Coordinates of C-alpha atoms in Angstrom, one line a residue:
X21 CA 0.0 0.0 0.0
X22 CA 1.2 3.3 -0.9
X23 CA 3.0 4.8 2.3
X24 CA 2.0 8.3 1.6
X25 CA -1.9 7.6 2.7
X26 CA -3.8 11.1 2.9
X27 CA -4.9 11.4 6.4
X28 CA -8.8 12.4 7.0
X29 CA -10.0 15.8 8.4
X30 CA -13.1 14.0 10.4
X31 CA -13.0 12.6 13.6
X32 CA -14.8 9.1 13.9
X33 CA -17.8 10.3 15.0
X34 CA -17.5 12.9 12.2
X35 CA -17.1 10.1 9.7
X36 CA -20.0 8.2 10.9
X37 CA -22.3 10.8 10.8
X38 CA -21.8 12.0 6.9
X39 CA -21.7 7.7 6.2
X40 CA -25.5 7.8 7.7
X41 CA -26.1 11.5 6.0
X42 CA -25.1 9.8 2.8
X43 CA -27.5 7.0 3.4
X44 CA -30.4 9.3 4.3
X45 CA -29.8 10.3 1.0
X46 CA -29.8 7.3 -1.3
X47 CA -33.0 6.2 0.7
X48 CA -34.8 9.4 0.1
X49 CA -34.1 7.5 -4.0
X50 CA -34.6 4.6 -3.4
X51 CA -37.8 5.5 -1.7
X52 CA -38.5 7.9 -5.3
X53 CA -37.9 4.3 -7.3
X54 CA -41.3 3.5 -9.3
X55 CA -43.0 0.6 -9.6
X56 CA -40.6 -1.9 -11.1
X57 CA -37.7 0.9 -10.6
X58 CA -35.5 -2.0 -8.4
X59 CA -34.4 -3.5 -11.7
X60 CA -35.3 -0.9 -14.9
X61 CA -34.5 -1.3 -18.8
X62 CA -31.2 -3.1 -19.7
X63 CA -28.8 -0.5 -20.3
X64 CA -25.1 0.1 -21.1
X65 CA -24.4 3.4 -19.2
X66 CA -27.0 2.5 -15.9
X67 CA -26.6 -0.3 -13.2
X68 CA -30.1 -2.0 -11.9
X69 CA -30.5 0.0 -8.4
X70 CA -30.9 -3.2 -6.7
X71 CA -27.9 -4.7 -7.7
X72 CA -26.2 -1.1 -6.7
X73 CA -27.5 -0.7 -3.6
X74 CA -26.3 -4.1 -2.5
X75 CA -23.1 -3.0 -4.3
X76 CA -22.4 0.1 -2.2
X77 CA -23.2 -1.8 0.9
X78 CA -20.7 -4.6 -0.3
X79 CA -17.9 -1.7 -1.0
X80 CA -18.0 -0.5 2.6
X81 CA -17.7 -3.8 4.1
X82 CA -14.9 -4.7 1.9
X83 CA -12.8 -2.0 2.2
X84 CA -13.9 -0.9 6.4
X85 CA -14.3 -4.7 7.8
X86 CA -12.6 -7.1 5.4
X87 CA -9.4 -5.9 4.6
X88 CA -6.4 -7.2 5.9
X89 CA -3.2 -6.4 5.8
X90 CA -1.5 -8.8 3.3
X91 CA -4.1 -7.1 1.1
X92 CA -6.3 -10.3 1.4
X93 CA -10.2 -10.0 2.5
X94 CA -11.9 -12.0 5.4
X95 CA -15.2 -13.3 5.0
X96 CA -18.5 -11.2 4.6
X97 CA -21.1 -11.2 6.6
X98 CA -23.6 -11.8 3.3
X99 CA -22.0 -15.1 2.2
X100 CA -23.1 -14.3 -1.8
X101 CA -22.0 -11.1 -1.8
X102 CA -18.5 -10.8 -3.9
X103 CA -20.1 -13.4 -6.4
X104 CA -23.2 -10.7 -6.8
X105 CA -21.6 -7.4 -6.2
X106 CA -17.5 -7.1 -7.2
X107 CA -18.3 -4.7 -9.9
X108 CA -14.7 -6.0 -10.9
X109 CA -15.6 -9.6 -11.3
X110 CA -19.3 -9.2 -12.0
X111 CA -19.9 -8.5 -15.4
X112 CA -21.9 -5.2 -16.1
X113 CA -24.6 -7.1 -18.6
X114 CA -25.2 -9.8 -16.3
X115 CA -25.8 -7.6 -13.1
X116 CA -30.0 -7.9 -14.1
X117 CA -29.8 -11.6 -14.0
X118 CA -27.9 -12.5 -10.5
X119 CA -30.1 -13.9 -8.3
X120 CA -30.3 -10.9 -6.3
X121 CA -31.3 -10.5 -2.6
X122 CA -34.8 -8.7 -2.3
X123 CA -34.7 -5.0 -1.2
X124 CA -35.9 -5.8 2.9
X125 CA -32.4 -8.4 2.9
X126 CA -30.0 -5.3 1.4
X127 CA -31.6 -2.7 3.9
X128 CA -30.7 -5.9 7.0
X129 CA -27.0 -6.8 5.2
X130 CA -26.7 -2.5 5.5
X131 CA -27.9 -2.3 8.4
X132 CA -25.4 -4.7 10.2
X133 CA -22.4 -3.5 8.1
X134 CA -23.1 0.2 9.1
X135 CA -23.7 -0.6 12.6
X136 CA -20.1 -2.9 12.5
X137 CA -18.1 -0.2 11.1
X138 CA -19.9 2.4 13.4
X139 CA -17.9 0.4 16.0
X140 CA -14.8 -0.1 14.3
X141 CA -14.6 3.9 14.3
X142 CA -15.1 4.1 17.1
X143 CA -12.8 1.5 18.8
X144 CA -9.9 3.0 17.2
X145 CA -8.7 4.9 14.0
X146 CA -5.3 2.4 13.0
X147 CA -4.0 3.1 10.3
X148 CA -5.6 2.8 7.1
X149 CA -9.4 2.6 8.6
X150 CA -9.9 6.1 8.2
X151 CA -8.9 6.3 4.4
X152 CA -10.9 3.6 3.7
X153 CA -14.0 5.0 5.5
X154 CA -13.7 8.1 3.5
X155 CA -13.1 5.8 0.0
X156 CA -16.3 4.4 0.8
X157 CA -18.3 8.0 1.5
X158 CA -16.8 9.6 -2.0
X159 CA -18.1 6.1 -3.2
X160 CA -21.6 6.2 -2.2
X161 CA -22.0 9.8 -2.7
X162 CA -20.4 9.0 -6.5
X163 CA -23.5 6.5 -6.6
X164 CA -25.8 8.8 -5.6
X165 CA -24.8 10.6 -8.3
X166 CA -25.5 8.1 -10.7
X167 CA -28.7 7.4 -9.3
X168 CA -29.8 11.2 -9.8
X169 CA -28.2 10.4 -13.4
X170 CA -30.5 7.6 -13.7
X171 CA -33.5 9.6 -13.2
X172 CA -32.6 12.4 -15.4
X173 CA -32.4 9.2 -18.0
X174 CA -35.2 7.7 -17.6
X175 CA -37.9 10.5 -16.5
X176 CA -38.3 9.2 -12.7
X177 CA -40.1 12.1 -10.7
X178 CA -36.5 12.9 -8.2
X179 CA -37.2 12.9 -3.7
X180 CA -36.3 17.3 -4.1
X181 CA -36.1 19.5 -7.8
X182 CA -32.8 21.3 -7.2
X183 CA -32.7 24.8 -9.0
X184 CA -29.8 24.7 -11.3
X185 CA -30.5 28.4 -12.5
X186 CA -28.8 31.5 -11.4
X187 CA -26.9 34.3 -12.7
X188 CA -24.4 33.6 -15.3
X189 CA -22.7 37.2 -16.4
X190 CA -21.5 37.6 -19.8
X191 CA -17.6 38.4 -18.7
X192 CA -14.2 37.3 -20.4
X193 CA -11.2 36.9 -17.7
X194 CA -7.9 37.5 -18.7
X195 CA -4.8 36.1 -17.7
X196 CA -1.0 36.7 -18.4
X197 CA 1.5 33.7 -19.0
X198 CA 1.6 32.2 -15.1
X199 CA 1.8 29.2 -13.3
X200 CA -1.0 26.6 -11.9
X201 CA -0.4 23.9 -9.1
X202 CA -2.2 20.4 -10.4
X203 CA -3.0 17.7 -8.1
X204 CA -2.9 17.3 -4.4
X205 CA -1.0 16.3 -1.7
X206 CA -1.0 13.9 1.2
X207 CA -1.5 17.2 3.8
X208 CA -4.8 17.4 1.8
X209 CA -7.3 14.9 3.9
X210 CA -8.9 12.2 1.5
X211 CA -7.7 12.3 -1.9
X212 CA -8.4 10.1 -5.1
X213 CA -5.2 8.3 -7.0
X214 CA -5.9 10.7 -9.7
X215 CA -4.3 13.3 -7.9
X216 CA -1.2 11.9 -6.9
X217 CA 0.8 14.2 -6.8
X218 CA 0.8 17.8 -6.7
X219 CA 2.7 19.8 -9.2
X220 CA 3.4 22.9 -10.7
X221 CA 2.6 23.9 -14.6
X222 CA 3.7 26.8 -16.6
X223 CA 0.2 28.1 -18.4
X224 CA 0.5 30.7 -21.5
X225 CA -1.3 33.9 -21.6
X226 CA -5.2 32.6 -22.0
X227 CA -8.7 34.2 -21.8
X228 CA -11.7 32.3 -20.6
X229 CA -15.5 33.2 -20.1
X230 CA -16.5 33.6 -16.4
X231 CA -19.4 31.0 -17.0
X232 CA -20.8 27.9 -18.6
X233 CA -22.8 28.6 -21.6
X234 CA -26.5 28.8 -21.3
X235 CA -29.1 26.6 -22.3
X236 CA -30.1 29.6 -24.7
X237 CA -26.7 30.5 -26.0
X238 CA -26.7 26.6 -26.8
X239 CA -30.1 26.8 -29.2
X240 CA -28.8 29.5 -31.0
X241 CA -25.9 26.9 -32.3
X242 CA -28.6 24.3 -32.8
X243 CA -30.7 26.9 -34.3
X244 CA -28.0 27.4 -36.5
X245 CA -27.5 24.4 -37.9
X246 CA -25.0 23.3 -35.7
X247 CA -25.9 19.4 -35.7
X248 CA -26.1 19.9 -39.4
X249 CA -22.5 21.1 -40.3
X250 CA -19.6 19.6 -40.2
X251 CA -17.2 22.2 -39.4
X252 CA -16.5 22.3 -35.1
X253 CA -17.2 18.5 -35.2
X254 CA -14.1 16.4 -34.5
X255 CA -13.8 12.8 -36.8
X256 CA -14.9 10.9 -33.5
X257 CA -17.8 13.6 -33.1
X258 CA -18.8 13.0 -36.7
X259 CA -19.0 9.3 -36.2
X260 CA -21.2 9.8 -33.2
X261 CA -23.4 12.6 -34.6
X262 CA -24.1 10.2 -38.0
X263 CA -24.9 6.6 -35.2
X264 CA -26.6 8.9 -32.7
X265 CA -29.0 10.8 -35.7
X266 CA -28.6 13.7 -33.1
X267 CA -30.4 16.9 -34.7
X268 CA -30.4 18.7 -31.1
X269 CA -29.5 17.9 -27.4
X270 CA -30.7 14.8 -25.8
X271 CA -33.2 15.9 -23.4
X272 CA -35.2 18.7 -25.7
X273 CA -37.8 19.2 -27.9
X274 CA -39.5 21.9 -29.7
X275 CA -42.9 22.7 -28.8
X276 CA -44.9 25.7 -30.1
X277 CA -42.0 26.9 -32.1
X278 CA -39.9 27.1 -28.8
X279 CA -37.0 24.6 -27.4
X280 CA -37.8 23.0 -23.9
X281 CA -35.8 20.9 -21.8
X282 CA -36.8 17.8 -19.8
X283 CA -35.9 17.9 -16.2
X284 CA -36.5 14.5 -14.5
X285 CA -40.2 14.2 -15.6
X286 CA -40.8 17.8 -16.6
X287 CA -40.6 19.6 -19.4
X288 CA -39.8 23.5 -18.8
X289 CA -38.8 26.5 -20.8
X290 CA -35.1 26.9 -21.4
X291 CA -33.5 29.3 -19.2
X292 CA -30.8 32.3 -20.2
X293 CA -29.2 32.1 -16.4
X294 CA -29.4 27.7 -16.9
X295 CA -26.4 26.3 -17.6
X296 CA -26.0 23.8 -20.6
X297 CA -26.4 20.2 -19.2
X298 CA -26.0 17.1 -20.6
X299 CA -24.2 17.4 -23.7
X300 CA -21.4 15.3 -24.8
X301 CA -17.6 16.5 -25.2
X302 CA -18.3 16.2 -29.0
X303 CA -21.5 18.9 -28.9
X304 CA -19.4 20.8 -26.4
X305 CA -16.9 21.1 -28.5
X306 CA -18.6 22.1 -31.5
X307 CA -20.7 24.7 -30.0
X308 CA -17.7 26.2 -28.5
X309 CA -15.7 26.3 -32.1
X310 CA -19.6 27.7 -33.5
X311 CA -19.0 30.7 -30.7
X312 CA -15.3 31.3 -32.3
X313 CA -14.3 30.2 -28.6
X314 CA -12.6 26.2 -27.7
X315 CA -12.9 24.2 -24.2
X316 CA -10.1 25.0 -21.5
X317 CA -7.0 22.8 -20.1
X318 CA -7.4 21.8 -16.8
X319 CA -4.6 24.4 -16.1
X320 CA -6.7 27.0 -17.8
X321 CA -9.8 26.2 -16.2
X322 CA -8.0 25.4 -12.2
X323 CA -6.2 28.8 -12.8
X324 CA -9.4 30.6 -13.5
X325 CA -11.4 28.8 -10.1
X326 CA -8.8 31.8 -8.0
X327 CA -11.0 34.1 -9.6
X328 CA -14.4 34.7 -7.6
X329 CA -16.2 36.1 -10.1
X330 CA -15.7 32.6 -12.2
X331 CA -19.1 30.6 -11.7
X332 CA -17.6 26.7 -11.5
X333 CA -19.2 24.2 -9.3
X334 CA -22.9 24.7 -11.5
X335 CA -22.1 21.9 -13.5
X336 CA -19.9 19.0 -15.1
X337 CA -17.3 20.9 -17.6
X338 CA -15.5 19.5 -20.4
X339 CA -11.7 19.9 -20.6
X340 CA -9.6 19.7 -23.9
X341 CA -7.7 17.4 -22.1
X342 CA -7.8 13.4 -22.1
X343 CA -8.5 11.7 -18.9
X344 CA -4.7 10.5 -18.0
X345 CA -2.5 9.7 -15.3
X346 CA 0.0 12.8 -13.8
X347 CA 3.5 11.4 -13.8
X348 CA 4.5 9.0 -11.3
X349 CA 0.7 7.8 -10.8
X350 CA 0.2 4.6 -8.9
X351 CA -3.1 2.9 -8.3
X352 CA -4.2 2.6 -4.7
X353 CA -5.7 -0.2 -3.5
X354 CA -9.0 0.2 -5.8
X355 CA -7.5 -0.5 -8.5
X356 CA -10.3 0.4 -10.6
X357 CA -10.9 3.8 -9.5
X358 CA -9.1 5.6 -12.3
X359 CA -5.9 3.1 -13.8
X360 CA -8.6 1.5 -16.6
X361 CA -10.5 4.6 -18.0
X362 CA -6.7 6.4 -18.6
X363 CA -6.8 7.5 -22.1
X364 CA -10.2 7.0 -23.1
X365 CA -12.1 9.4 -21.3
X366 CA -12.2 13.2 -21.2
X367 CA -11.7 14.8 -17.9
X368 CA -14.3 16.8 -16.5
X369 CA -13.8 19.0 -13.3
X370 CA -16.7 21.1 -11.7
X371 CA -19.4 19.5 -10.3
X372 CA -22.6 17.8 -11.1

């Protein structure tokens, strides 16, 4: 394991309190789900919610009660559970076929995990416990992300209907040739492998707007024919365009002459203080060469977040940049966090 661990910021009792916060709110979802929700369509890009519930309960026992440390794994208290829920070894297709336990079993297998590693805190921090209890908080909240994903997709009515709008001024911000620290260090608290380590890059003289484009600045590209030309769209953006028969972004449609956007299982008016969601890196990218502009480096963009005026945190931005390791990257023990999406992924930073 690597010996430069991030230490945590929370005490125990800290810890166990944003664990059950997190819980509080994947049940508020999972208590949203519709009838027949617990398994939903067979899709590449969405997990059934049974088998991730199950999932996230299996990751915090794994990593909080079964870990040892000769990196081995004592048994779990669910005797199935690695053969249903290693998202490593479990096959994404087959995950709606498992014999999976019903939903009143995964709420008694979470129950007694959350009440054992309640204890563990408490008994004692060691070494790595903290860092893993932490791993398995960004996890669930990640999932919870997904889930809120997965109702976008599919239309589900959501537990609250957070207000994306605000104010998004039109302003350019300026910068000179500087410097940008990447990455983070082990004085940080929890950190993902991603970020190992922090370093410093040299950034040329750049100017970037102060906030993501609006949902209306976006129709005027598709209003100008923007999914029609080719010029903006990248080979791979072509490819997708022609297999997608994309005309406009996913969740509109034009009624009464006017663009609207679904939100969950609404459809509403598009807003001029809305940021653009859910678009692709390809429509992002042509819509930014439509506006005679192109998406920022992740040096560009994490020199820009010292500026207050800079609105980041509305929403999930594209970078130019691929998703790839900094140098001297090693995976820690979840392997699978970050080392097998290296390279074919865009990086994103924000927030969702």
């Amino acid at each position: 394991m690597d010996m430069a661990r991030p230490i945590t910021g929370y005490t125990a009792d800290q810890l166990i309190d944003r664990l059950v916060q997190a819980r509080v709110h994947l049940r508020a979802l999972i208590d949203s789900l519709p009838a027949g929700g617990w398994l939903g369509p067979r899709a590449e890009h969405l997990n059934p919610p049974l088998w991730e519930y199950g999932h996230i309960v299996w990751f915090l026992e794994r990593w909080c009660l079964r870990a040892q440390p000769d990196g081995g794994f004592a048994s779990s208290l669910l005797g199935e559970a690695d053969s249903l829920y290693d998202s490593s070894s479990v096959p994404h297709a087959s995950r709606w076929d498992l014999p999976l336990l019903e939903p009143a079993a995964v709420d008694d297998y979470a129950g007694r995990v959350s009440e054992a590693v309640a204890t563990r805190l408490r008994s004692g921090f060691g070494d790595e416990l903290p860092y893993f209890a932490e791993l398995s908080l960004v996890h669930e909240l990640m999932h919870i992300e997904a889930w809120w994903m997965a109702f976008q997709n599919l239309g589900y009515a959501p537990p609250v209907r957070p207000d994306i709008a605000g104010v998004l001024p039109a302003q350019c911000l300026t910068f000179a040739d500087g410097e940008v620290v990447l990455g983070s260090g082990a004085d940080e608290g929890f950190i993902f492998d991603n970020e190992k380590w922090r370093h410093v890059v040299s950034v040329a003289a750049f100017d970037i707007d102060a906030s993501p484009v609006s949902e209306t600045t976006f129709a005027e590209f598709v209003d100008a024919g923007g999914y029609q030309r080719c010029d903006g769209w990248t080979e791979a953006g072509l490819a997708w365009r022609t297999a997608s028969s994309a005309q406009h972004p996913v969740y509109w449609r034009r009624e009464n002459h006017a663009w609207q956007t679904r939100r969950f299982d609404r459809w509403l008016p598009l807003g001029a203080d809305a940021p653009m969601l859910h678009v692709n890196r390809y429509e992002a990218e042509a819509c930014s060469v439509w506006l005679g502009r192109r998406l920022p480096t992740a040096a560009e963009w994490m020199r820009a977040t010292g500026q207050p005026v800079f609105r980041w945190g509305w929403a999930w931005e594209w970078l130019r940049d691929p998703f790839a390791p900094y140098a001297g990257f090693s995976p820690d023990p979840y392997r699978d966090y970050s080392q097998p999406w290296f390279h074919t992924h865009g990086e994103l930073r924000g927030g969702g």
